[in-house]
XYZ file of C-alpha atoms in Angstrom:
323
model
C -26.005 -12.720 -22.296
C -22.320 -13.612 -22.497
C -20.378 -12.934 -19.335
C -17.898 -10.717 -21.172
C -20.806 -8.408 -22.046
C -21.356 -7.940 -18.332
C -17.833 -7.652 -17.040
C -14.346 -7.487 -18.498
C -12.953 -10.956 -19.152
C -9.742 -10.329 -17.218
C -11.705 -9.268 -14.111
C -14.120 -12.172 -14.467
C -11.148 -14.555 -14.386
C -10.398 -13.315 -10.868
C -13.603 -14.945 -9.600
C -13.402 -18.600 -8.593
C -15.566 -21.122 -10.403
C -17.422 -21.721 -7.143
C -18.337 -18.028 -6.964
C -19.477 -17.993 -10.585
C -21.611 -21.097 -10.020
C -23.255 -19.647 -6.923
C -23.859 -16.333 -8.674
C -25.773 -18.105 -11.438
C -27.416 -20.887 -9.437
C -27.477 -20.222 -5.695
C -28.425 -23.315 -3.725
C -29.916 -21.708 -0.654
C -31.706 -18.622 -1.950
C -35.276 -18.461 -0.695
C -37.178 -17.990 2.528
C -39.007 -19.819 5.309
C -42.259 -18.886 7.012
C -43.936 -19.902 10.265
C -45.712 -22.800 8.586
C -42.367 -24.190 7.387
C -41.036 -23.962 10.920
C -44.098 -25.678 12.391
C -43.917 -28.522 9.882
C -40.307 -29.170 10.859
C -40.753 -28.666 14.612
C -38.361 -25.730 14.567
C -38.196 -22.081 15.562
C -38.098 -19.547 12.732
C -35.424 -16.858 12.983
C -35.244 -13.962 10.528
C -32.347 -11.479 10.588
C -31.376 -8.539 8.391
C -28.108 -6.737 7.804
C -27.065 -4.066 5.318
C -23.553 -3.034 4.261
C -23.373 0.761 4.036
C -20.132 0.549 2.036
C -21.855 -0.734 -1.098
C -25.622 -0.692 -0.497
C -25.953 -4.492 -0.313
C -28.328 -6.130 2.142
C -29.051 -9.700 3.152
C -31.907 -11.386 5.009
C -31.079 -14.677 6.708
C -33.641 -17.336 7.600
C -32.877 -20.074 10.135
C -34.915 -23.055 11.244
C -33.564 -23.934 14.689
C -34.232 -27.085 16.718
C -34.804 -25.552 20.147
C -34.041 -28.834 21.934
C -30.466 -28.850 20.670
C -30.009 -25.225 19.518
C -29.036 -26.659 16.125
C -29.690 -24.851 12.845
C -31.386 -27.552 10.787
C -31.831 -25.419 7.656
C -31.032 -21.961 6.341
C -32.021 -19.730 3.446
C -31.261 -16.166 2.399
C -32.531 -13.300 0.290
C -29.979 -10.805 -0.980
C -30.320 -7.330 -2.443
C -26.920 -6.903 -3.993
C -24.397 -7.870 -6.625
C -23.376 -11.346 -7.717
C -20.561 -11.472 -5.164
C -23.006 -10.690 -2.356
C -25.325 -13.444 -3.607
C -22.526 -16.009 -3.831
C -21.161 -15.185 -0.382
C -24.633 -15.212 1.194
C -25.348 -18.577 -0.387
C -22.093 -19.976 1.005
C -22.774 -18.447 4.404
C -26.223 -20.067 4.592
C -24.737 -23.460 3.773
C -22.023 -23.095 6.429
C -24.691 -22.433 9.073
C -26.624 -25.655 8.466
C -25.924 -28.370 11.020
C -24.176 -26.066 13.467
C -25.371 -25.067 16.894
C -26.168 -21.365 17.192
C -23.086 -20.714 19.342
C -20.928 -22.435 16.711
C -22.470 -20.472 13.846
C -21.547 -17.183 15.528
C -17.888 -18.173 15.127
C -18.198 -18.220 11.305
C -16.174 -15.307 9.948
C -16.170 -13.531 6.611
C -12.790 -15.122 5.980
C -14.336 -18.585 6.488
C -16.912 -17.737 3.828
C -14.286 -16.469 1.397
C -12.125 -19.573 1.914
C -15.139 -21.807 1.279
C -15.624 -20.120 -2.100
C -12.042 -20.695 -3.261
C -11.172 -23.211 -5.949
C -7.567 -23.373 -4.736
C -6.487 -22.764 -1.105
C -3.995 -20.043 -2.023
C -6.077 -18.242 -4.672
C -8.651 -15.648 -3.490
C -12.231 -16.356 -4.550
C -13.000 -12.774 -5.555
C -10.882 -9.789 -6.698
C -9.797 -7.440 -3.890
C -12.063 -4.598 -5.045
C -15.125 -6.832 -4.590
C -14.240 -8.339 -1.223
C -16.282 -5.678 0.578
C -19.387 -7.144 -1.089
C -18.922 -10.435 0.746
C -18.437 -9.227 4.296
C -21.998 -9.361 5.609
C -21.908 -12.981 6.802
C -20.531 -12.378 10.273
C -22.893 -9.499 11.029
C -26.122 -11.113 9.845
C -25.259 -14.367 11.663
C -24.607 -12.369 14.819
C -27.982 -10.676 14.378
C -29.733 -14.019 13.895
C -28.053 -15.522 16.963
C -28.986 -12.482 19.046
C -32.615 -12.777 17.940
C -32.688 -16.470 18.850
C -31.116 -15.938 22.275
C -32.953 -12.695 23.024
C -29.768 -10.684 23.562
C -27.982 -7.792 21.866
C -25.743 -8.554 18.861
C -22.946 -6.702 20.671
C -22.963 -9.466 23.304
C -21.158 -11.650 20.777
C -18.522 -9.042 19.993
C -15.546 -9.453 22.294
C -13.018 -7.511 20.242
C -12.749 -4.308 18.232
C -12.778 -5.405 14.593
C -10.221 -3.556 12.450
C -10.451 -5.520 9.191
C -14.096 -6.243 8.383
C -13.170 -8.361 5.350
C -11.038 -10.893 7.217
C -12.739 -10.181 10.567
C -9.437 -9.495 12.300
C -9.504 -7.794 15.678
C -7.342 -5.023 17.098
C -6.043 -7.352 19.793
C -5.000 -9.990 17.272
C -3.135 -7.487 15.102
C -1.221 -6.007 18.043
C -0.379 -9.458 19.375
C 0.919 -10.630 15.988
C 3.081 -7.505 15.637
C 4.614 -8.108 19.050
C 5.112 -11.862 18.754
C 6.682 -11.682 15.303
C 8.412 -8.293 15.636
C 6.681 -7.006 12.503
C 7.836 -3.757 10.907
C 5.485 -3.203 7.948
C 1.823 -3.294 6.985
C 2.722 -5.851 4.312
C 3.972 -8.183 7.048
C 0.741 -7.701 9.012
C -1.251 -8.673 5.923
C 0.960 -11.692 5.335
C 0.476 -12.954 8.884
C -3.219 -12.120 9.426
C -4.834 -11.341 6.015
C -5.913 -7.973 7.439
C -5.817 -5.439 4.611
C -5.587 -8.112 1.920
C -8.962 -7.464 0.366
C -10.749 -4.107 0.105
C -7.744 -2.380 1.780
C -9.866 0.247 3.543
C -8.329 -0.676 6.896
C -4.751 0.008 5.779
C -4.833 3.814 5.810
C -7.342 6.667 5.444
C -8.799 7.179 1.981
C -10.423 3.800 1.339
C -14.020 3.171 0.322
C -15.150 3.341 3.943
C -13.818 5.375 6.881
C -12.477 3.404 9.844
C -11.744 4.154 13.473
C -8.513 2.146 13.348
C -5.993 1.793 10.522
C -3.135 -0.687 10.187
C -0.542 2.054 9.670
C -1.514 3.688 12.959
C -1.761 0.403 14.869
C 1.694 -0.583 13.627
C 3.237 2.758 14.589
C 1.607 2.759 18.022
C 2.529 -0.846 18.784
C 6.123 -0.386 17.613
C 6.384 2.701 19.843
C 5.068 0.699 22.798
C 7.569 -2.063 22.064
C 10.440 0.426 21.860
C 9.481 1.973 25.196
C 9.335 -1.457 26.796
C 12.773 -2.275 25.423
C 14.022 1.056 26.726
C 12.761 0.334 30.222
C 14.292 -3.124 30.163
C 17.621 -1.864 28.828
C 17.929 0.886 31.421
C 16.904 -1.223 34.403
C 20.011 -1.328 36.522
C 21.237 -0.781 40.013
C 23.674 1.705 38.508
C 22.357 5.177 37.711
C 22.999 6.755 34.323
C 25.526 9.139 35.867
C 27.556 6.185 37.204
C 27.480 4.091 34.000
C 30.509 3.608 31.796
C 30.543 5.577 28.558
C 29.483 2.447 26.648
C 26.539 1.948 29.000
C 25.543 5.592 28.683
C 25.746 5.409 24.902
C 23.444 2.354 24.808
C 20.970 4.021 27.140
C 20.917 7.233 25.095
C 20.515 5.336 21.811
C 17.558 3.414 23.281
C 15.799 6.671 24.189
C 16.563 8.154 20.782
C 15.089 5.134 18.977
C 11.969 5.054 21.124
C 11.042 8.700 21.487
C 13.221 11.085 19.498
C 14.182 9.619 16.125
C 10.559 8.984 15.031
C 9.887 12.701 15.621
C 12.908 13.774 13.576
C 12.427 11.203 10.820
C 8.850 12.328 10.395
C 10.239 15.656 9.181
C 12.876 14.027 6.977
C 15.748 14.326 9.449
C 17.746 12.315 11.958
C 20.622 12.631 14.395
C 23.672 10.775 15.658
C 25.705 10.751 18.863
C 29.240 12.105 18.402
C 30.532 11.909 21.963
C 29.573 11.768 25.629
C 31.747 13.613 28.140
C 31.594 14.316 31.839
C 31.812 18.065 32.328
C 32.450 20.250 35.352
C 30.355 19.427 38.366
C 27.712 16.769 37.754
C 26.949 17.721 34.145
C 27.097 15.109 31.378
C 27.479 16.604 27.909
C 26.122 14.668 24.946
C 27.395 15.946 21.616
C 25.069 15.314 18.678
C 25.021 15.954 14.954
C 21.816 16.540 13.007
C 21.314 14.657 9.745
C 19.079 15.160 6.712
C 16.530 17.957 6.909
C 17.440 18.595 10.528
C 20.982 19.660 9.612
C 19.748 22.896 8.088
C 16.815 23.556 10.389
C 16.920 26.657 12.538
C 14.989 24.917 15.323
C 17.927 22.510 15.736
C 19.403 24.923 18.257
C 16.064 25.961 19.696
C 12.808 24.068 20.180
C 14.080 20.762 18.771
C 17.225 20.849 20.912
C 15.158 21.688 24.000
C 12.788 18.785 23.286
C 15.656 16.311 22.876
C 17.384 17.489 26.036
C 14.152 17.425 28.056
C 13.340 13.848 27.021
C 16.857 12.618 27.848
C 16.802 14.386 31.194
C 13.424 12.901 32.070
C 14.274 9.370 30.975
C 17.937 9.145 32.041
C 19.377 11.966 34.152
C 18.611 15.611 34.956
C 22.337 16.312 34.591
C 22.350 15.750 30.826
C 23.156 18.629 28.516
C 22.814 18.238 24.727
C 25.351 20.010 22.530
C 24.844 20.194 18.746
C 28.021 20.291 16.648
């Protein structure tokens, strides 16, 4: 049957030639039994893993030389689509010749890269990437069976992007090191979210515990708070600062803790003036912007929240005056 009878030509063109070849003629599809292992002086390992997101499943067979912990051969059986077959075939090949501890380090991204025709061109279309993400998990299962441990013993990090096998720690570190401000930048730096996109925000093909949009927001908030602490560290108290120093300190608190709250509702605010009043009071005059300018809570709950945060972070003598 012609391939265009099976799938639209334009979509088919998004698959690399390597993927198409392995779909049609997988090199390592098959199985081993105990007799095969005995004939090759190896230990037989059989591991299974199923992907709930699409109903695919793969069974991995290893023949392991117990003297060196080296995988001398590998085969697979797959119950899934052509992409799952191609990726499983590639995964089996990548295992051969590696020690078990080395094989565990093979990621789904390694498998996808191995199936590319060109280094910068994905091997499969984004909507099919989730069909090729079983490699890491079935390898982990096989290694655990061989070593007699739990598969979780090999998992040191919380995995956010299953497709690229990118951890929570890596994403947060990359955001901090490169001062990233968007999910698109995270994807550019790490490949997280580049494929099935379920890890970007809620609503994808599979629910996640962590999403890139939330990780970015949380990490940026942490970074802003750290900058705030660093900017306000001084032997001089807020009350004794010059007006310029007070303005910088107030702006730092606004950026870290107040503006995100206002901007989430379509509003914002700006500092008009800072004046020392009678006694110890310090009056900060503000103007609401956007949706906040016409909001009745601007003189009530919102004003109280702003004043309370500034008092807690900078000085109990602060009073906030909307104009």
